[in-house]
């Protein structure tokens, strides 16, 4: 196969991008954490999802259209489920070509393109109803599905060199551009997504009309064209937004598109809005896991500090979107705070969305549960399974990028990366047991001696860090939450070593998060922990009290949950059974008896992979001494 450079977001020639992507095919993961997950993705998840897409008629719909069969079995956004899965498949082929997966991709690509109308239109539900097309942008997902098709087509083109889907994407984009735009029909998608896809299509083809159309859809939002609701982020113009609101996935996809437009145009008002929204989300509306969207009603962001645990929505798609947006903000700024949030959401909010065996999925991700919430094989609205698949397929592409100054190292895992920098090939071998240990060693092997900088990320969660070069400590003290620049003439065999202190810490939340009053969560490095009943026999984990001065120890347990670091300690447990059937008591009647207990916490992403039982992230702690 004539594979091209396959990048997640190609900002290579974007004039306002500070960083440029490294193709995901240039990074080969060899670690004990991500490499097995990508293997499971290839051997299990993609095939399981393919079976569901066939079983539920989603792929068959394209074939029905091609043969003129009007018996379309359709649920909202069904086409996009196929496209997201296909995008994951394409990225997987770019990372490492597999003949079986390649044959599936080629076959499904032909099925998809066969359903395209002569005028370029492609949406199976309205394939035989031309009068209904583009008439209900509020509820229907025509533009949303088109965006996902563009992304799938671009990924397939970059992964295999085949123009089959890319040419179809161009025809569909030209069809949409002939209908919408200045002087044409007004309108915006009820579900944003096409904006970022159009910018990526502009990057793939060089046709500026796609960039202009993406900007048009952002400019038109807030005029009430899709009802003017907060839910659809149509209540005010985008540049006037001062808080992150509405359907969480819609909101974050819109921000992705706006960031992409900024990367091409440099419009400061767009970026100023993005900063306001980012700070509002991170400082007041994001869970400790990096999950977003606190309300089941509307799958939406709540008010400031509205972060309930048992009824947290935290849709898996929203976690994926959070990662996508922060990656774009990182490309625009080269600031580590965006990588910190990307990493947080990646290891916690998003990864919880898929079971360890790659077969089952969460749509909703609560932070406390009584044992009733379990992953499922599939959903009627199946947006999350293929979305987590395409995220996992792109993980290798998040590790490195380049700039005019040198190479940037964003994430840590054992890997070998082959990076091109100004006509010089640079191999970086990364040795580490991250995220379980904080030691990272980078072996640098340029094809020839070359002067450049390596920027290594010092995570914001790390209070103490040390960096040495060829065995000698650097004079510059690393600052958490920044990139440390190491500039020199690099030679083969140079070694850069990081030690990132990774203690177990208790985390408290802002006092206005009412349900977290006098409660703490446990973090170690990038990992957020939870308590499952299966590890804590003899007391209910909802009754656990962790003292603020508890001695917490971390232990790697290779036999548990695919190999994890658990946190152990001693605390206390109340006996809630003393309340019987009483809901309220006078305070003078309340007499809690405490018993000392040993507790074990596991990574949040790994919960619900064993027998059902209560789970909780935020446990009681006497914060006032």
Coordinates of C-alpha atoms in Angstrom, one line a residue:
X1 CA 0.0 0.0 0.0
X2 CA 1.2 3.5 -0.8
X3 CA 0.7 5.0 2.6
X4 CA 1.0 8.7 3.2
X5 CA 1.8 10.6 6.4
X6 CA -1.3 10.0 8.5
X7 CA -1.8 12.7 11.1
X8 CA -4.7 13.3 13.5
X9 CA -4.9 17.0 12.8
X10 CA -2.6 18.2 10.0
X11 CA -1.4 21.7 11.0
X12 CA 1.8 21.2 9.0
X13 CA 1.2 24.3 6.9
X14 CA -1.2 26.2 9.2
X15 CA 0.1 29.7 9.5
X16 CA -0.9 30.2 13.1
X17 CA 0.1 26.8 14.5
X18 CA 3.1 26.8 16.8
X19 CA 3.4 23.0 16.7
X20 CA 3.3 20.6 13.8
X21 CA 2.0 17.0 14.1
X22 CA 4.2 13.9 13.8
X23 CA 2.5 11.2 11.8
X24 CA 1.1 8.5 14.1
X25 CA 2.7 5.9 11.9
X26 CA 6.1 7.3 13.0
X27 CA 5.6 6.2 16.6
X28 CA 5.7 2.5 17.6
X29 CA 4.5 1.9 21.1
X30 CA 6.2 -0.9 23.1
X31 CA 5.0 -0.3 26.6
X32 CA 2.9 -2.4 28.9
X33 CA 0.0 0.1 29.0
X34 CA -0.9 1.4 25.5
X35 CA 0.6 -1.2 23.2
X36 CA -1.7 -4.0 24.5
X37 CA -4.7 -1.7 24.2
X38 CA -3.9 -0.9 20.6
X39 CA -3.4 -4.6 20.0
X40 CA -6.8 -5.3 21.5
X41 CA -8.3 -2.5 19.4
X42 CA -7.0 -4.2 16.2
X43 CA -7.8 -7.8 17.1
X44 CA -11.0 -7.3 19.1
X45 CA -12.7 -3.9 19.2
X46 CA -12.7 -3.0 15.5
X47 CA -14.1 -6.5 14.6
X48 CA -16.7 -6.5 17.3
X49 CA -17.9 -3.1 16.3
X50 CA -17.9 -4.2 12.6
X51 CA -20.2 -7.1 13.6
X52 CA -22.6 -4.7 15.4
X53 CA -22.6 -2.2 12.5
X54 CA -23.5 -5.1 10.2
X55 CA -26.0 -6.7 12.6
X56 CA -27.9 -3.4 13.1
X57 CA -28.1 -2.6 9.4
X58 CA -25.9 0.5 9.5
X59 CA -23.5 -0.6 6.8
X60 CA -26.3 -2.4 5.0
X61 CA -28.1 0.9 4.6
X62 CA -25.5 2.1 2.2
X63 CA -25.9 -1.1 0.1
X64 CA -29.7 -0.7 0.2
X65 CA -29.4 2.8 -1.2
X66 CA -27.0 1.6 -4.0
X67 CA -29.5 -1.1 -5.1
X68 CA -32.5 1.1 -4.8
X69 CA -34.0 -0.6 -1.8
X70 CA -36.0 2.0 0.1
X71 CA -36.4 -0.1 3.2
X72 CA -33.9 1.9 5.3
X73 CA -33.5 0.9 8.9
X74 CA -32.4 4.1 10.5
X75 CA -31.7 5.6 13.9
X76 CA -30.3 9.1 14.5
X77 CA -26.8 9.6 13.1
X78 CA -26.4 5.9 12.0
X79 CA -24.2 6.9 9.1
X80 CA -21.8 8.6 11.5
X81 CA -21.3 5.5 13.5
X82 CA -20.0 3.8 10.4
X83 CA -17.8 6.7 9.6
X84 CA -16.2 7.0 13.1
X85 CA -15.5 3.3 13.1
X86 CA -14.1 3.5 9.6
X87 CA -11.8 6.4 10.7
X88 CA -10.5 4.3 13.5
X89 CA -9.9 1.5 11.0
X90 CA -8.0 3.8 8.7
X91 CA -5.8 5.1 11.5
X92 CA -5.1 1.6 12.6
X93 CA -4.0 0.7 9.1
X94 CA -1.7 3.7 9.0
X95 CA -0.1 2.6 12.3
X96 CA 0.5 -1.0 11.1
X97 CA -1.1 -2.4 8.0
X98 CA -3.2 -5.6 8.5
X99 CA -4.4 -7.5 5.4
X100 CA -7.7 -8.6 7.0
X101 CA -8.6 -5.1 8.3
X102 CA -7.4 -3.6 5.0
X103 CA -9.8 -5.9 3.0
X104 CA -12.7 -4.9 5.3
X105 CA -11.8 -1.2 4.9
X106 CA -11.7 -1.5 1.1
X107 CA -15.0 -3.3 1.0
X108 CA -16.9 -0.9 3.3
X109 CA -15.4 2.1 1.4
X110 CA -16.9 0.9 -1.8
X111 CA -20.3 0.3 0.0
X112 CA -20.3 3.8 1.3
X113 CA -19.4 5.5 -1.9
X114 CA -21.9 3.4 -3.8
X115 CA -24.7 5.2 -1.9
X116 CA -23.7 8.7 -3.1
X117 CA -26.1 10.6 -5.2
X118 CA -25.1 12.0 -8.6
X119 CA -25.2 15.5 -7.2
X120 CA -22.8 14.5 -4.4
X121 CA -25.4 14.2 -1.6
X122 CA -24.7 11.3 0.8
X123 CA -27.1 10.6 3.8
X124 CA -28.9 7.3 3.7
X125 CA -32.0 8.4 5.5
X126 CA -32.9 10.9 2.8
X127 CA -31.4 9.0 -0.1
X128 CA -34.9 8.6 -1.6
X129 CA -36.5 11.8 -0.3
X130 CA -34.9 14.8 -2.0
X131 CA -37.6 17.2 -0.8
X132 CA -36.6 16.7 2.8
X133 CA -32.9 17.3 2.3
X134 CA -31.4 20.2 4.3
X135 CA -34.8 21.2 5.7
X136 CA -34.4 20.2 9.3
X137 CA -30.9 21.2 10.4
X138 CA -32.0 21.4 14.1
X139 CA -32.9 17.8 14.5
X140 CA -31.4 15.9 11.6
X141 CA -27.7 15.1 11.4
X142 CA -27.0 15.6 7.7
X143 CA -24.1 18.1 8.2
X144 CA -22.9 16.2 11.3
X145 CA -22.7 12.9 9.3
X146 CA -21.0 14.7 6.4
X147 CA -18.3 16.0 8.8
X148 CA -17.6 12.5 10.0
X149 CA -17.5 11.2 6.4
X150 CA -14.9 13.9 5.5
X151 CA -12.7 12.8 8.5
X152 CA -13.0 9.1 7.6
X153 CA -12.2 9.8 4.0
X154 CA -9.1 11.9 4.8
X155 CA -7.8 9.3 7.2
X156 CA -8.4 6.5 4.6
X157 CA -6.6 8.6 2.0
X158 CA -3.6 9.3 4.2
X159 CA -3.4 5.7 5.5
X160 CA -3.7 3.9 2.1
X161 CA -3.2 6.5 -0.7
X162 CA -6.7 5.6 -2.1
X163 CA -8.7 8.6 -3.3
X164 CA -12.0 6.6 -3.5
X165 CA -13.5 8.2 -0.4
X166 CA -11.6 11.5 -0.6
X167 CA -13.0 12.2 -4.1
X168 CA -16.5 11.3 -2.8
X169 CA -15.9 13.7 0.2
X170 CA -15.0 16.5 -2.2
X171 CA -18.2 15.9 -4.2
X172 CA -20.3 16.0 -1.0
X173 CA -18.5 19.1 0.3
X174 CA -19.0 20.9 -3.1
X175 CA -22.7 20.0 -3.0
X176 CA -23.0 21.5 0.5
X177 CA -21.0 24.6 -0.6
X178 CA -23.4 25.1 -3.5
X179 CA -26.3 25.3 -1.0
X180 CA -24.9 27.1 2.1
X181 CA -22.7 30.2 2.4
X182 CA -22.8 33.9 2.0
X183 CA -25.5 34.9 -0.5
X184 CA -26.9 31.4 -0.4
X185 CA -29.0 29.6 2.2
X186 CA -28.5 30.5 5.8
X187 CA -28.1 27.6 8.2
X188 CA -25.9 25.9 10.8
X189 CA -25.7 22.3 11.9
X190 CA -27.8 21.4 14.9
X191 CA -24.9 19.2 15.9
X192 CA -21.5 20.8 15.2
X193 CA -18.8 18.6 13.7
X194 CA -18.6 19.6 10.1
X195 CA -16.6 22.7 11.0
X196 CA -13.4 21.0 12.0
X197 CA -13.9 18.4 9.2
X198 CA -14.1 21.2 6.5
X199 CA -10.9 22.7 7.8
X200 CA -9.2 19.4 7.6
X201 CA -10.6 18.9 4.0
X202 CA -9.1 22.3 3.2
X203 CA -5.8 21.1 4.5
X204 CA -6.0 17.9 2.4
X205 CA -7.1 19.6 -0.8
X206 CA -5.9 23.2 -0.6
X207 CA -9.4 24.4 -1.7
X208 CA -10.1 27.5 0.4
X209 CA -13.9 27.3 -0.1
X210 CA -14.0 24.6 2.5
X211 CA -12.3 26.8 5.1
X212 CA -14.7 29.6 4.1
X213 CA -17.6 27.3 4.6
X214 CA -16.4 26.2 8.1
X215 CA -16.0 29.9 9.1
X216 CA -19.5 30.6 7.7
X217 CA -21.1 27.9 9.9
X218 CA -19.4 29.4 13.0
X219 CA -20.4 32.9 12.0
X220 CA -24.0 31.9 11.5
X221 CA -24.4 30.3 14.9
X222 CA -26.3 32.4 17.5
X223 CA -28.8 33.9 15.0
X224 CA -31.5 31.5 16.0
X225 CA -31.3 29.5 12.8
X226 CA -31.6 26.2 14.7
X227 CA -34.0 27.4 17.4
X228 CA -31.8 29.8 19.4
X229 CA -31.4 27.3 22.3
X230 CA -28.6 27.1 24.8
X231 CA -28.7 23.3 24.3
X232 CA -27.5 23.8 20.7
X233 CA -25.2 26.7 21.5
X234 CA -27.3 28.9 19.3
X235 CA -28.4 31.5 21.9
X236 CA -25.7 34.0 21.1
X237 CA -22.9 34.5 18.5
X238 CA -19.9 32.3 19.1
X239 CA -17.6 35.2 19.7
X240 CA -19.8 36.5 22.5
X241 CA -19.8 33.3 24.5
X242 CA -18.4 33.7 28.0
X243 CA -19.2 30.3 29.5
X244 CA -19.2 26.8 28.2
X245 CA -22.8 25.6 27.9
X246 CA -25.2 23.3 26.2
X247 CA -24.9 19.7 24.9
X248 CA -21.3 18.8 25.9
X249 CA -20.2 17.0 22.8
X250 CA -21.8 19.7 20.5
X251 CA -20.1 22.4 22.5
X252 CA -16.6 20.8 22.4
X253 CA -16.9 19.9 18.7
X254 CA -17.8 23.5 18.0
X255 CA -14.7 24.6 19.9
X256 CA -12.6 22.2 17.9
X257 CA -13.8 23.7 14.7
X258 CA -13.3 27.2 15.9
X259 CA -9.7 26.4 17.0
X260 CA -9.0 24.9 13.6
X261 CA -10.3 28.1 11.9
X262 CA -8.1 30.1 14.2
X263 CA -5.1 28.0 13.2
X264 CA -5.7 29.0 9.6
X265 CA -6.9 32.6 10.0
X266 CA -5.3 33.9 13.2
X267 CA -8.5 35.7 14.1
X268 CA -7.9 36.9 17.7
X269 CA -11.6 37.2 18.6
X270 CA -12.0 33.5 18.0
X271 CA -9.1 32.6 20.2
X272 CA -10.2 35.0 23.0
X273 CA -13.5 33.2 23.1
X274 CA -11.8 29.8 23.2
X275 CA -9.7 30.9 26.1
X276 CA -12.8 32.1 28.0
X277 CA -14.6 28.8 27.4
X278 CA -11.5 26.7 28.3
X279 CA -11.0 28.4 31.6
X280 CA -14.7 28.2 32.5
X281 CA -14.7 24.5 31.8
X282 CA -11.4 23.6 33.5
X283 CA -11.9 25.8 36.6
X284 CA -15.6 25.3 37.2
X285 CA -17.3 22.6 35.1
X286 CA -14.9 19.7 34.7
X287 CA -14.7 16.5 36.8
X288 CA -11.5 15.4 38.5
X289 CA -11.3 12.7 35.8
X290 CA -11.4 15.2 32.9
X291 CA -14.9 14.2 32.2
X292 CA -17.4 16.8 31.2
X293 CA -21.2 17.1 31.0
X294 CA -22.8 16.9 34.4
X295 CA -26.5 16.7 33.3
X296 CA -28.5 13.8 31.9
X297 CA -31.0 16.3 30.6
X298 CA -29.5 17.4 27.3
X299 CA -26.3 15.6 27.9
X300 CA -25.2 19.0 28.9
X301 CA -22.8 21.1 30.9
X302 CA -24.3 22.3 34.2
X303 CA -23.8 25.5 36.2
X304 CA -20.5 26.4 37.8
X305 CA -19.5 23.8 40.4
X306 CA -22.5 21.5 39.4
X307 CA -20.6 18.2 39.4
X308 CA -22.8 15.5 40.9
X309 CA -21.2 12.0 41.1
X310 CA -23.9 9.3 41.0
X311 CA -25.9 11.2 38.3
X312 CA -22.8 12.5 36.4
X313 CA -23.4 12.1 32.7
X314 CA -19.8 12.4 31.6
X315 CA -20.5 10.9 28.2
X316 CA -17.6 9.0 26.7
X317 CA -17.9 11.1 23.5
X318 CA -17.5 14.2 25.5
X319 CA -14.3 12.9 27.0
X320 CA -13.0 12.2 23.5
X321 CA -14.1 15.7 22.4
X322 CA -12.3 17.2 25.3
X323 CA -9.1 15.5 24.2
X324 CA -9.6 16.6 20.6
X325 CA -10.1 20.2 21.6
X326 CA -7.1 20.3 24.0
X327 CA -4.9 18.8 21.3
X328 CA -5.8 21.7 18.9
X329 CA -5.2 24.3 21.7
X330 CA -1.8 22.7 22.2
X331 CA -1.0 22.9 18.5
X332 CA -2.0 26.6 18.7
X333 CA -0.1 27.6 21.8
X334 CA 2.6 25.0 22.7
X335 CA 1.4 25.4 26.3
X336 CA 1.6 22.4 28.6
X337 CA -1.7 23.2 30.4
X338 CA -3.6 21.8 27.4
X339 CA -1.5 18.6 27.4
X340 CA -2.2 18.2 31.1
X341 CA -6.0 18.2 30.5
X342 CA -5.5 16.0 27.4
X343 CA -3.6 13.4 29.5
X344 CA -6.1 13.6 32.4
X345 CA -9.1 12.9 30.1
X346 CA -7.2 10.3 28.2
X347 CA -6.2 8.1 31.1
X348 CA -9.4 8.5 33.1
X349 CA -12.6 9.9 31.6
X350 CA -12.2 8.4 28.1
X351 CA -10.4 5.1 28.9
X352 CA -13.2 4.2 31.3
X353 CA -15.5 4.1 28.3
X354 CA -14.2 0.8 27.1
X355 CA -13.8 -2.5 29.0
X356 CA -10.3 -4.1 29.4
X357 CA -11.2 -6.8 26.9
X358 CA -12.3 -4.3 24.3
X359 CA -15.8 -5.6 23.9
X360 CA -18.1 -3.5 26.1
X361 CA -18.7 0.2 26.4
X362 CA -19.9 2.9 28.7
X363 CA -22.1 5.8 27.3
X364 CA -22.4 7.4 30.7
X365 CA -19.5 7.5 33.2
X366 CA -20.6 8.2 36.8
X367 CA -18.1 8.8 39.7
X368 CA -20.2 6.8 42.2
X369 CA -22.5 3.8 41.7
X370 CA -24.2 1.1 43.7
X371 CA -23.3 -1.7 41.3
X372 CA -26.1 -1.3 38.7
X373 CA -24.2 0.6 36.0
X374 CA -22.4 -1.8 33.7
X375 CA -20.8 -1.5 30.3
X376 CA -22.9 -2.7 27.3
X377 CA -22.1 -4.4 24.0
X378 CA -23.8 -1.7 21.9
X379 CA -26.4 1.1 22.1
X380 CA -29.3 2.2 20.0
X381 CA -27.6 5.6 19.7
X382 CA -24.1 4.1 19.2
X383 CA -21.9 7.2 19.0
X384 CA -19.6 6.2 21.9
X385 CA -18.2 2.8 20.9
X386 CA -16.7 3.9 17.5
X387 CA -15.6 7.2 19.1
X388 CA -13.5 5.6 21.7
X389 CA -12.1 3.3 19.0
X390 CA -11.0 6.2 16.9
X391 CA -9.4 7.8 19.9
X392 CA -7.4 4.7 20.7
X393 CA -6.4 4.4 17.1
X394 CA -4.9 7.9 17.2
X395 CA -3.1 7.6 20.6
X396 CA 0.4 7.2 19.0
X397 CA -0.1 10.5 17.2
X398 CA -0.4 12.4 20.5
X399 CA 3.1 11.7 21.8
X400 CA 5.3 14.1 19.7
X401 CA 5.2 17.1 17.6
X402 CA 7.7 19.5 16.1
X403 CA 8.3 23.2 15.6
X404 CA 10.9 25.4 14.0
X405 CA 13.0 25.0 17.2
X406 CA 12.9 21.3 17.6
X407 CA 11.0 18.2 18.9
X408 CA 8.3 18.3 21.6
X409 CA 7.6 15.4 23.8
X410 CA 4.0 15.5 25.1
X411 CA 3.2 12.0 26.5
X412 CA 5.3 9.3 28.0
X413 CA 5.3 5.5 27.2
X414 CA 8.0 3.2 26.0
X415 CA 8.2 3.7 22.2
X416 CA 10.4 4.3 19.2
X417 CA 9.7 7.4 17.2
X418 CA 11.2 8.3 13.8
X419 CA 10.8 12.1 13.4
X420 CA 11.8 14.3 10.5
X421 CA 13.2 17.7 11.4
X422 CA 14.6 20.0 8.7
X423 CA 15.9 17.2 6.5
X424 CA 17.3 15.3 9.4
X425 CA 15.9 12.0 10.6
X426 CA 15.8 11.7 14.4
X427 CA 15.1 8.5 16.2
X428 CA 13.9 8.8 19.8
X429 CA 13.8 5.7 21.9
X430 CA 11.7 6.3 25.0
X431 CA 12.2 3.9 28.0
X432 CA 9.7 4.1 30.9
X433 CA 7.1 2.3 32.9
X434 CA 4.8 5.3 32.9
X435 CA 2.1 5.9 34.1
X436 CA 3.0 3.5 36.9
X437 CA 6.5 5.0 37.4
X438 CA 7.9 8.5 36.9
X439 CA 11.3 7.7 35.4
X440 CA 11.5 8.4 31.7
X441 CA 14.7 8.1 29.6
X442 CA 15.0 9.4 26.0
X443 CA 17.7 8.1 23.8
X444 CA 18.3 10.5 20.9
X445 CA 19.7 9.2 17.6
X446 CA 19.9 11.9 14.9
X447 CA 21.0 10.7 11.4
X448 CA 23.7 13.4 11.7
X449 CA 24.9 15.8 14.3
X450 CA 22.3 18.5 14.5
X451 CA 21.6 21.5 16.8
X452 CA 18.1 21.7 17.9
X453 CA 15.9 21.7 21.1
X454 CA 14.0 18.9 22.7
X455 CA 11.1 20.2 24.8
X456 CA 10.1 17.7 27.5
X457 CA 6.8 18.2 29.3
X458 CA 6.9 18.5 33.1
X459 CA 3.3 17.6 34.0
X460 CA 1.3 19.9 36.2
X461 CA 0.6 17.2 38.7
X462 CA 4.3 16.7 39.4
X463 CA 5.5 18.8 42.3
X464 CA 9.1 17.8 42.0
X465 CA 11.1 16.9 38.9
X466 CA 14.7 16.3 37.9
X467 CA 16.2 16.2 34.4
X468 CA 19.7 15.0 33.5
X469 CA 21.6 14.9 30.3
X470 CA 24.1 12.1 29.7
X471 CA 24.1 11.5 33.5
X472 CA 24.6 15.1 34.6
X473 CA 21.8 17.1 36.2
X474 CA 20.7 20.2 34.3
X475 CA 21.2 23.5 35.9
X476 CA 17.7 24.7 34.9
X477 CA 15.1 23.7 37.5
X478 CA 12.1 22.1 35.9
X479 CA 8.8 23.9 36.5
X480 CA 5.6 21.8 36.7
X481 CA 3.0 22.5 34.1
X482 CA 5.6 23.7 31.5
X483 CA 7.9 22.3 28.8
X484 CA 11.5 22.3 29.6
X485 CA 13.7 23.2 26.7
X486 CA 17.0 21.3 26.3
X487 CA 19.1 22.9 23.5
X488 CA 22.3 21.4 22.2
X489 CA 24.0 19.8 19.2
X490 CA 22.6 16.3 19.5
X491 CA 24.7 13.3 18.7
X492 CA 23.8 9.6 18.5
X493 CA 23.5 8.1 21.9
X494 CA 22.7 11.2 23.8
X495 CA 20.4 10.4 26.7
X496 CA 17.9 12.7 28.4
X497 CA 16.5 11.4 31.7
X498 CA 13.5 12.7 33.6
X499 CA 12.5 11.8 37.1
X500 CA 8.9 12.9 37.8
X501 CA 8.0 12.5 41.5
X502 CA 4.8 10.5 41.6
X503 CA 3.4 10.4 45.2
X504 CA -0.1 9.4 46.1
X505 CA -2.1 12.6 46.9
X506 CA -5.4 13.4 48.3
X507 CA -7.3 15.9 46.3
X508 CA -10.1 18.2 47.6
X509 CA -12.5 20.2 45.4
X510 CA -13.8 23.7 45.6
X511 CA -16.1 24.1 48.6
X512 CA -19.0 25.1 46.3
X513 CA -19.1 21.6 44.8
X514 CA -21.6 20.7 47.5
X515 CA -21.6 17.0 47.1
X516 CA -17.8 16.9 47.6
X517 CA -17.9 18.7 51.0
X518 CA -15.5 17.0 53.4
X519 CA -14.5 14.5 50.7
X520 CA -11.3 13.7 48.9
X521 CA -10.3 11.8 45.8
X522 CA -7.0 9.9 45.3
X523 CA -4.6 10.7 42.4
X524 CA -1.2 9.4 41.6
X525 CA 0.5 10.8 38.5
X526 CA -2.0 11.1 35.7
X527 CA -4.3 8.4 37.3
X528 CA -7.4 9.1 39.3
X529 CA -8.5 6.3 41.6
X530 CA -11.7 4.8 42.9
X531 CA -12.8 2.3 45.4
X532 CA -14.7 -0.8 44.3
X533 CA -16.5 -3.1 46.7
X534 CA -14.8 -6.2 45.3
X535 CA -11.4 -5.0 46.7
X536 CA -12.8 -3.9 50.0
X537 CA -14.7 -6.7 51.7
X538 CA -16.1 -6.2 55.2
X539 CA -17.4 -2.6 54.8
X540 CA -19.3 -0.6 52.2
X541 CA -17.0 1.7 50.3
X542 CA -19.6 4.5 50.5
X543 CA -19.0 4.4 54.3
X544 CA -15.2 4.8 54.0
X545 CA -13.4 7.6 55.8
X546 CA -9.8 8.4 54.7
X547 CA -7.9 10.5 57.2
X548 CA -6.2 13.5 55.8
X549 CA -2.9 12.3 57.2
X550 CA -3.4 8.7 56.0
X551 CA -0.3 6.8 55.0
X552 CA -1.0 5.9 51.3
X553 CA 1.2 3.4 49.5
X554 CA 1.3 2.4 45.9
X555 CA 1.9 -1.2 44.7
X556 CA 2.1 -2.6 41.2
X557 CA 0.0 -5.7 40.9
X558 CA 0.6 -7.3 37.5
X559 CA -2.1 -10.0 37.9
X560 CA -4.9 -7.5 38.6
X561 CA -6.9 -5.8 35.9
X562 CA -4.2 -6.2 33.2
X563 CA -1.5 -4.9 35.5
X564 CA -2.2 -1.8 37.6
X565 CA -0.8 0.2 40.5
X566 CA -3.2 0.0 43.4
X567 CA -3.2 2.4 46.4
X568 CA -3.5 0.9 49.8
X569 CA -4.0 2.5 53.2
X570 CA -5.8 2.4 56.5
X571 CA -8.9 4.4 57.4
X572 CA -12.3 4.1 59.0
X573 CA -15.7 2.9 58.1
X574 CA -19.0 4.0 59.6
X575 CA -21.9 1.6 59.8
X576 CA -24.8 3.1 57.8
X577 CA -26.9 0.1 58.7
X578 CA -27.5 1.7 62.1
X579 CA -29.9 4.1 60.5
X580 CA -32.2 1.3 59.5
X581 CA -35.1 2.7 57.5
X582 CA -34.8 6.2 58.9
X583 CA -34.0 8.9 56.5
X584 CA -33.5 11.7 59.0
X585 CA -32.5 11.9 62.6
X586 CA -32.0 14.7 65.1
X587 CA -28.3 15.3 65.5
X588 CA -28.4 14.3 69.2
X589 CA -29.6 10.8 68.2
X590 CA -26.8 10.2 65.7
X591 CA -24.0 8.0 67.2
X592 CA -21.7 6.7 64.6
X593 CA -19.5 3.8 65.5
X594 CA -16.2 3.6 63.6
X595 CA -14.1 0.6 62.8
X596 CA -10.6 0.7 61.5
X597 CA -10.3 -0.8 58.0
X598 CA -7.7 -1.4 55.4
X599 CA -8.7 -0.1 51.9
X600 CA -7.6 -0.6 48.4
X601 CA -8.1 1.8 45.5
X602 CA -7.8 1.0 41.8
X603 CA -7.5 3.2 38.7
X604 CA -10.9 4.7 37.8
X605 CA -10.6 3.6 34.2
X606 CA -10.6 -0.1 35.3
X607 CA -13.8 -0.1 37.3
X608 CA -16.8 -2.4 36.4
X609 CA -14.6 -5.1 34.9
X610 CA -15.3 -7.6 37.6
X611 CA -18.3 -8.5 39.8
X612 CA -20.9 -5.7 40.3
X613 CA -20.8 -3.7 43.6
X614 CA -20.6 -0.2 44.9
X615 CA -18.0 2.1 43.6
X616 CA -17.0 5.6 44.6
X617 CA -14.3 8.2 43.7
X618 CA -14.9 10.9 46.3
X619 CA -14.8 9.5 49.9
X620 CA -15.3 11.1 53.2
X621 CA -12.4 12.9 54.9
X622 CA -12.3 15.2 57.9
X623 CA -10.8 18.2 56.1
X624 CA -11.3 20.6 59.0
X625 CA -8.6 19.9 61.5

